[in-house]
Coordinates of C-alpha atoms and ligand atoms in Angstrom, one line a residue:
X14 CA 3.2 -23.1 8.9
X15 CA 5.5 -26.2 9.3
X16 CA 8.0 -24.8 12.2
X17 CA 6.1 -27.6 14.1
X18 CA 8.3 -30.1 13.0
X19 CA 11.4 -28.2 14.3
X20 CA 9.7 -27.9 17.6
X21 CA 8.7 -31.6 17.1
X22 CA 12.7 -31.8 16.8
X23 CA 13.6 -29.9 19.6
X24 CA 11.1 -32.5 21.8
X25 CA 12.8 -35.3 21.0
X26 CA 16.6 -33.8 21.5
X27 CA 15.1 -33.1 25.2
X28 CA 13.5 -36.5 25.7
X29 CA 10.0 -34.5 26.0
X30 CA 6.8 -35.8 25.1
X31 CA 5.1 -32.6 24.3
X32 CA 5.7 -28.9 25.0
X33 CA 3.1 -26.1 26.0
X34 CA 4.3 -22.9 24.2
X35 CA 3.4 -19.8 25.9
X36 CA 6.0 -16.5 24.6
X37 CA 3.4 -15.1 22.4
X38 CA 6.3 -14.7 19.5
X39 CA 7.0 -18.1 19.4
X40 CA 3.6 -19.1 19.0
X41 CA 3.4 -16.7 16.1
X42 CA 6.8 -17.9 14.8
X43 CA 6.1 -21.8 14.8
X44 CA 2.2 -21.3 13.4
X45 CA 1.4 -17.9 12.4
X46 CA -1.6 -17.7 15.4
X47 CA -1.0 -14.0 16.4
X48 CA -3.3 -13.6 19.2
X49 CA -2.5 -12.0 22.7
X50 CA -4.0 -15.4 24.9
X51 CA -3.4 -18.8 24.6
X52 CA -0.7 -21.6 24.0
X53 CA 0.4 -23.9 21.0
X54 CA 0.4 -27.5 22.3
X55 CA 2.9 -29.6 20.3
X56 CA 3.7 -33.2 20.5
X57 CA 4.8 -36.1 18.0
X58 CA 0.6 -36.7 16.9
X59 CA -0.9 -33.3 17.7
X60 CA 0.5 -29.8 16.9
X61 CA -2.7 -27.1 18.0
X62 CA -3.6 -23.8 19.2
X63 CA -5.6 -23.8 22.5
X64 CA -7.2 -20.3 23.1
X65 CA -10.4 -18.6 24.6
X66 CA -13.7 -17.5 22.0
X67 CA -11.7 -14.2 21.5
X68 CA -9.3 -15.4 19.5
X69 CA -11.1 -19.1 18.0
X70 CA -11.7 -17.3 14.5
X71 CA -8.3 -15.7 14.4
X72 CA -6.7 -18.9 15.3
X73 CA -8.5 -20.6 12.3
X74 CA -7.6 -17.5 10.3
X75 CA -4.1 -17.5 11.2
X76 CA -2.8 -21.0 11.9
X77 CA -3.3 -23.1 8.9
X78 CA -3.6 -26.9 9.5
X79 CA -3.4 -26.5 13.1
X80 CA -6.3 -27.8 15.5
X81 CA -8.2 -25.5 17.3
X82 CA -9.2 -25.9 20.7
X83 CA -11.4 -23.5 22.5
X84 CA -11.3 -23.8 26.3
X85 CA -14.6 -23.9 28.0
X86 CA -15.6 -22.3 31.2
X87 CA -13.2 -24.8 33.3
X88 CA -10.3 -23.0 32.1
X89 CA -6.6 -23.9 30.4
X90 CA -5.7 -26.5 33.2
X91 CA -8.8 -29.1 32.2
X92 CA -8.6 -28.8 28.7
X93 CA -5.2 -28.7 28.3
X94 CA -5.7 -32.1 30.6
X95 CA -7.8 -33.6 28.4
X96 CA -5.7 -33.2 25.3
X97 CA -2.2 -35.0 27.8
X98 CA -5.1 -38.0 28.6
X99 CA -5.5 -39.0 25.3
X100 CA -2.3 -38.1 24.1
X101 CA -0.8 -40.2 26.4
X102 CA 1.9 -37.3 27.8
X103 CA 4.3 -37.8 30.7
X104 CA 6.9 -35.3 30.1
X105 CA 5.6 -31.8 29.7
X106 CA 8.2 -29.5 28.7
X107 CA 6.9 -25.0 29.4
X108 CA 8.8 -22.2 28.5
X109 CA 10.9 -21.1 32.0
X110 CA 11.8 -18.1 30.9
X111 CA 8.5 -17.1 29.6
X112 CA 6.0 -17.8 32.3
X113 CA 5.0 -16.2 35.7
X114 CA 6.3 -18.3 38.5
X115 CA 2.5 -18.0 39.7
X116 CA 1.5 -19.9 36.6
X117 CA 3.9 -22.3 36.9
X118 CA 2.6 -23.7 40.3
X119 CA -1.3 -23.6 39.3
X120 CA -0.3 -25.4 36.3
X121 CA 2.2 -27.9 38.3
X122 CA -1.0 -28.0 41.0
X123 CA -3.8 -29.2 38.4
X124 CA -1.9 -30.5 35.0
X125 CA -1.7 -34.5 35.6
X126 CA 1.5 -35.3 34.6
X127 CA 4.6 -36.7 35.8
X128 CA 7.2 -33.8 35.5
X129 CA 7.1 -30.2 34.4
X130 CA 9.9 -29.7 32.3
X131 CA 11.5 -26.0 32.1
X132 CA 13.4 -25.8 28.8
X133 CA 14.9 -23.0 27.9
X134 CA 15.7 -21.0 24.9
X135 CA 15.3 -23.9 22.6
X136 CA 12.3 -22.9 20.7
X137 CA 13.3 -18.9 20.5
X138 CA 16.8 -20.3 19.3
X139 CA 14.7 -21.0 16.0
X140 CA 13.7 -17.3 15.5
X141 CA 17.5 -16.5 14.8
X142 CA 17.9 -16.9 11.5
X143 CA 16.1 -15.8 9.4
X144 CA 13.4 -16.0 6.5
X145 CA 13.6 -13.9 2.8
X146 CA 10.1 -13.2 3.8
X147 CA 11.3 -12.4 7.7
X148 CA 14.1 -10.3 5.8
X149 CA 11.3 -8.6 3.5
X150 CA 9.6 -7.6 6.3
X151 CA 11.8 -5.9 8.5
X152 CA 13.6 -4.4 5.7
X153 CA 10.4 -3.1 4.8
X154 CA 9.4 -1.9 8.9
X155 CA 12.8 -0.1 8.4
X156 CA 12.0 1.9 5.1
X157 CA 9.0 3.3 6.8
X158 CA 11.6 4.8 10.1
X159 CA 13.6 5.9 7.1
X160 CA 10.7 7.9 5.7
X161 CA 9.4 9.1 9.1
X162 CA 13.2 10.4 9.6
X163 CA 13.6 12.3 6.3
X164 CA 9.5 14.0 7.7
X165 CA 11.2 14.9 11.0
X166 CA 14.1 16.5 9.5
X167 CA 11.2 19.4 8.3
X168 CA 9.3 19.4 11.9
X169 CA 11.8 19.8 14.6
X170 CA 12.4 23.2 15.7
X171 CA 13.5 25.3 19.0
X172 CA 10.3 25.3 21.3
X173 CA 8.7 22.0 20.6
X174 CA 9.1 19.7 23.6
X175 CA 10.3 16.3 23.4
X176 CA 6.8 14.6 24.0
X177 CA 5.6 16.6 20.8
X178 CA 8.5 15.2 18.6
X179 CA 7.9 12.0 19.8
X180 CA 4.2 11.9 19.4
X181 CA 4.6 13.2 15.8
X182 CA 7.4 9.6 15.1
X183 CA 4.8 7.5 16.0
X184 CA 1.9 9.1 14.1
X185 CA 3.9 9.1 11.2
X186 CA 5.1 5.5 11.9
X187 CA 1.3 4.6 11.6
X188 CA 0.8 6.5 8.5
X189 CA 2.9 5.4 6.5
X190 CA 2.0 2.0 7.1
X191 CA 3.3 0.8 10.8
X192 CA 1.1 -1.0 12.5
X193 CA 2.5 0.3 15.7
X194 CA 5.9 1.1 17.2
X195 CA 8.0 -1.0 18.2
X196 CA 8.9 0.5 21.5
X197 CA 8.1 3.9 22.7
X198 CA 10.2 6.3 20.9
X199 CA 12.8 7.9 22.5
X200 CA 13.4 11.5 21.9
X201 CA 16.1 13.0 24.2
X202 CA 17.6 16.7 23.3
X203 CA 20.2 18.7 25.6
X204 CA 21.7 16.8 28.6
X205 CA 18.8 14.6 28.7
X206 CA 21.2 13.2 25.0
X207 CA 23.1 11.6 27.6
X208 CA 20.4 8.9 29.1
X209 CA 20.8 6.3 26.5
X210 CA 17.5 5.4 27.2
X211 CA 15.6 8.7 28.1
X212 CA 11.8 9.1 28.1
X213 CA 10.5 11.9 26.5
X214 CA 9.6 14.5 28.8
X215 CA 8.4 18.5 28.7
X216 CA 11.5 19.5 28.1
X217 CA 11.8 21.9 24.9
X218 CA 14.2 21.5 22.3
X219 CA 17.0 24.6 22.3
X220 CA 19.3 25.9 19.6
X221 CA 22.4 23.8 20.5
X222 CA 20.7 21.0 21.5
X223 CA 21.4 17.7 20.7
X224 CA 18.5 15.6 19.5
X225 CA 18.7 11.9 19.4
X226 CA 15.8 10.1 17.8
X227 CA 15.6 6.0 18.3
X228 CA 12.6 4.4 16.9
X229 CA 10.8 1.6 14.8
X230 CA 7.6 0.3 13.7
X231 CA 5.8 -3.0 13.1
X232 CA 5.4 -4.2 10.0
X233 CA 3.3 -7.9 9.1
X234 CA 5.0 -8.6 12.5
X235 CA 8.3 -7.6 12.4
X236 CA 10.1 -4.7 14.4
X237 CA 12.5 -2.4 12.6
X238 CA 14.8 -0.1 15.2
X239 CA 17.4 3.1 14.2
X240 CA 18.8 6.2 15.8
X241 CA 20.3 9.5 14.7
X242 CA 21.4 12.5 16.3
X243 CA 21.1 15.8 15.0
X244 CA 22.0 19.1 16.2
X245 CA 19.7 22.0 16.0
X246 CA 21.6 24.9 15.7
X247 CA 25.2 25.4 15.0
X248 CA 27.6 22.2 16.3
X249 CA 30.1 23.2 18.6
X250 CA 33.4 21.8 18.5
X251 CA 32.8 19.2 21.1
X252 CA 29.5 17.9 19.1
X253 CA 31.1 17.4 16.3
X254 CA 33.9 16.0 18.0
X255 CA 31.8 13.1 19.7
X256 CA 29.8 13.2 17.1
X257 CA 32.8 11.7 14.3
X258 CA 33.7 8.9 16.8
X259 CA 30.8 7.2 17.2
X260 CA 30.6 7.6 13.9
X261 CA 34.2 6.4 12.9
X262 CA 33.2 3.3 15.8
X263 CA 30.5 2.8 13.5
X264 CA 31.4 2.3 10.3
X265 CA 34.0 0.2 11.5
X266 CA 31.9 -2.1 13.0
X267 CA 29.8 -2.0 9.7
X268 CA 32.8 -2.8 7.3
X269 CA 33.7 -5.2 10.3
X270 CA 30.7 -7.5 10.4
X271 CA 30.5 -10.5 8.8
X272 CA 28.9 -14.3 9.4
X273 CA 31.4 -16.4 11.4
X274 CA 32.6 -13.9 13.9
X275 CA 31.2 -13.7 17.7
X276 CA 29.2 -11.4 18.7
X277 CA 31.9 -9.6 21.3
X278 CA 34.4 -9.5 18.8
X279 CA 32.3 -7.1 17.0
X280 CA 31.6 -5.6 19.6
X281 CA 35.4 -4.7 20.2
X282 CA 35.9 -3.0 17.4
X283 CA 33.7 -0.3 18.0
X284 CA 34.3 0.1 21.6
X285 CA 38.2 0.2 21.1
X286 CA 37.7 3.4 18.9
X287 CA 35.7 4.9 21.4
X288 CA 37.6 4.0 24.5
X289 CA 41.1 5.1 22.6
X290 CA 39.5 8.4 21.8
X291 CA 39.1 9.0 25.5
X292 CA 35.8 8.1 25.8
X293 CA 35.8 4.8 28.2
X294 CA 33.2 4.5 30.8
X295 CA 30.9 6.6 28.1
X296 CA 29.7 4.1 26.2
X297 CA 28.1 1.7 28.7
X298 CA 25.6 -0.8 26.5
X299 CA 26.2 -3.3 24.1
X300 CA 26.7 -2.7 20.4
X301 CA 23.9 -4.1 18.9
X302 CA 21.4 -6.5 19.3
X303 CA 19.1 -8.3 16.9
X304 CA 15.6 -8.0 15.4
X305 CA 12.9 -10.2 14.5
X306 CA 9.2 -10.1 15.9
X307 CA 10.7 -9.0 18.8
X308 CA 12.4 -5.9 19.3
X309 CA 15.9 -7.0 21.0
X310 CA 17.3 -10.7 20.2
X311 CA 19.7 -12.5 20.7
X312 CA 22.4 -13.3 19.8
X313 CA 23.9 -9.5 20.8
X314 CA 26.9 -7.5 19.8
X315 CA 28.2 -7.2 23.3
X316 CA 31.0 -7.6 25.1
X317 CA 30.7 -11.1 26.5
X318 CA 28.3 -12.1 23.6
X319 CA 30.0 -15.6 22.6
X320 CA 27.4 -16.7 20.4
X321 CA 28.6 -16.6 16.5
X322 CA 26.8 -14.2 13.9
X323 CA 25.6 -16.4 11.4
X324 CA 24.0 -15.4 7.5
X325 CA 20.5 -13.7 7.5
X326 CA 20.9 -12.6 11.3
X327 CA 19.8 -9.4 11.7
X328 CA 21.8 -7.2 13.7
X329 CA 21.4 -3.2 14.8
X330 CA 25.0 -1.5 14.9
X331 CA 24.7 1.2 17.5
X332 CA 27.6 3.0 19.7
X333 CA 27.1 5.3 21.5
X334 CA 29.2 8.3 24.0
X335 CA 27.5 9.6 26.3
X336 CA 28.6 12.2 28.0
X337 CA 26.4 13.3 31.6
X338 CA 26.3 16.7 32.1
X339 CA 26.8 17.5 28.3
X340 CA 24.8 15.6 26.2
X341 CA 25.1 12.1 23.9
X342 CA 25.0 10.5 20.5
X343 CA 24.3 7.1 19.2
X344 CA 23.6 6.2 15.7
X345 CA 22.2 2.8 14.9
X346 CA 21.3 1.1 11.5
X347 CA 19.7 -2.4 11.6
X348 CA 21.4 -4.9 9.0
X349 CA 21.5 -8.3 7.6
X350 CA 24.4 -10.3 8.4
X351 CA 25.8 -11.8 5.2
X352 CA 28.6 -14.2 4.2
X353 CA 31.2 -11.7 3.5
X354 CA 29.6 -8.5 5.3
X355 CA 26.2 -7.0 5.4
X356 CA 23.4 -5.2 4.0
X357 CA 22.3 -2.1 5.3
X358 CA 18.6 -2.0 6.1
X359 CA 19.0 1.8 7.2
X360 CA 19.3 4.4 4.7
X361 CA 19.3 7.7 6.7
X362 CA 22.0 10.0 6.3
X363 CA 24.6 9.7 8.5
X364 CA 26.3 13.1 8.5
X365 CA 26.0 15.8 11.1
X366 CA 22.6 17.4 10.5
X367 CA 22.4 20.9 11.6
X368 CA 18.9 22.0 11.7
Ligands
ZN21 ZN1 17.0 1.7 18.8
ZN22 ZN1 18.4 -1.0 19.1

């Protein structure tokens, strides 16, 4: 891949004579090299992957026209010194935000150069827009949490415990063509409804319960996210009630959203609806956030999110009221951002199920 030349870019705009890439995503981003170890070494002559024998073969595999180099027994620090002698480096720019504080001193102990230079969120700034192959991809990761939706809809029932409806997401995830999840799912039924981000526990599914389900997978790379709520059981009035706000907060959002507007300000919508209905201090997260290789980029729909949604962003729309003591809903799709609005990745009825 050619992102080297942007990062080449970014080098120059920050007066940097070569950069050591360490976030693993960016790595894959810039030259397709999806191994767990290593870094991508770019600077105006050399753009290369330096990694351990694990991961030589996949490197060559996986990063087309990049050098190689496989470190020997003396470790990152002496080979990543000799490539700086002969490339003649002074300022070395690392990833601040990606690397262990212990690594940074061991590396500003034995790298021979003049200055370490933390940048910042330069190179993941490239990962924002995206690709019609990204786009492919992710649309893709999200049919399959469609699929795996529509399957659950036939499995949950009063008695099984959360763990076992989770467990049964992410095998089905896998089967139909995930290659893993994208975070662990979160299945939260009853009062537990009201932890936005619950963990699955023992707890068993009961008729009346609210079930929320929030879950993706990976697919060539690239994470796909949703969430419904259902009810098992007859709704009560109060369900259904919280249930048609975030619901009404979302579709406004949806018929909101568009490229050119700031993230809060989309944000706002939805919250407004919630908050006017009497729900303020219930919906306590962001609105959205987006999606790439990783599972939660920027830039967010949030309330002090200034960044502007641009075309081919991706961003999830999810409110949420949650109520403690009672229980919760949220309901997320995961969209494009286009010129005049969106496309919606997510194809999951949105109704009140009553299982
Ligand atoms: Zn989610
Ligand atoms: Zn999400």
């Amino acid at each position: 891949m050619d992102n080297y030349k942007k990062v080449q870019e970014i080098n120059k705009s920050l007066n940097i004579d070569a950069v050591l890439i360490s976030n693993g995503n960016n790595m894959r981003y810039v030259s397709g090299f999806a191994g767990e170890t290593g870094y991508l070494y770019i600077s105006e002559k050399h753009h290369m992957v330096i990694t351990d024998f694990r991961y030589t073969y996949q490197a060559e595999m996986e990063a087309k026209g990049y050098e190689i180099v496989t470190i020997g027994n003396a470790g990152y620090e002496e080979a990543i010194n000799d490539i700086l002698r002969t490339d003649n480096v002074k300022r070395l720019g690392f990833e601040s935000g990606d690397m262990l504080y212990s690594k940074y001193v061991e590396l500003a102990d034995k790298l021979n150069v003049d200055e370490l230079v933390p940048i910042k969120d330069e190179i993941t700034g490239l990962r924002k827009i995206k690709t019609p192959k990204e786009l492919e991809y992710i649309k893709q990761a999200e049919s399959i949490g469609d699929k795996v939706f529509a399957e659950m809809l036939t499995f949950i029932k009063p008695g099984l415990t959360e763990l076992e409806v989770a467990a049964r997401i992410e095998y089905l995830l896998k089967l139909y063509g995930g290659e893993r999840s994208s975070f662990p799912a979160i299945v939260a039924s009853g009062i537990n409804s009201s932890m936005p981000h619950a963990v699955p526990t023992n707890k068993k599914i009961e008729v009346g319960d609210f079930v929320t389900m929030d879950f993706g997978c990976v697919y060539e790379g690239y994470c796909s996210d949703m969430t419904r709520t259902i009810v098992v059981g007859k709704a009560s009035d109060r369900q259904k009630e919280i249930y048609n706000i975030v619901l009404e907060a979302q579709l406004a959002a949806l018929d909101f959203i568009r490229a050119g507007l700031k993230g809060k300000d989309v944000d706002k919508v939805a919250r407004d609806i919630i908050y006017n209905a009497g729900y303020e201090g219930c919906f306590g997260h962001g609105l959205g956030h987006s999606v790439g290789l990783f599972i939660h980029e920027g830039p967010r729909l949030s309330p002090n999110e200034e960044d502007i949604i641009e075309e081919r962003m991706t961003e999830t729309v999810e409110p949420g009221i949650y109520v403690r003591g009672f229980g919760g809903v949220r309901i997320e799709d995961l969209i494009v951002v286009t010129k005049d609005g969106h496309e919606n990745y997510t194809q999951s009825d949105k109704s009140l199920i009553e299982l």
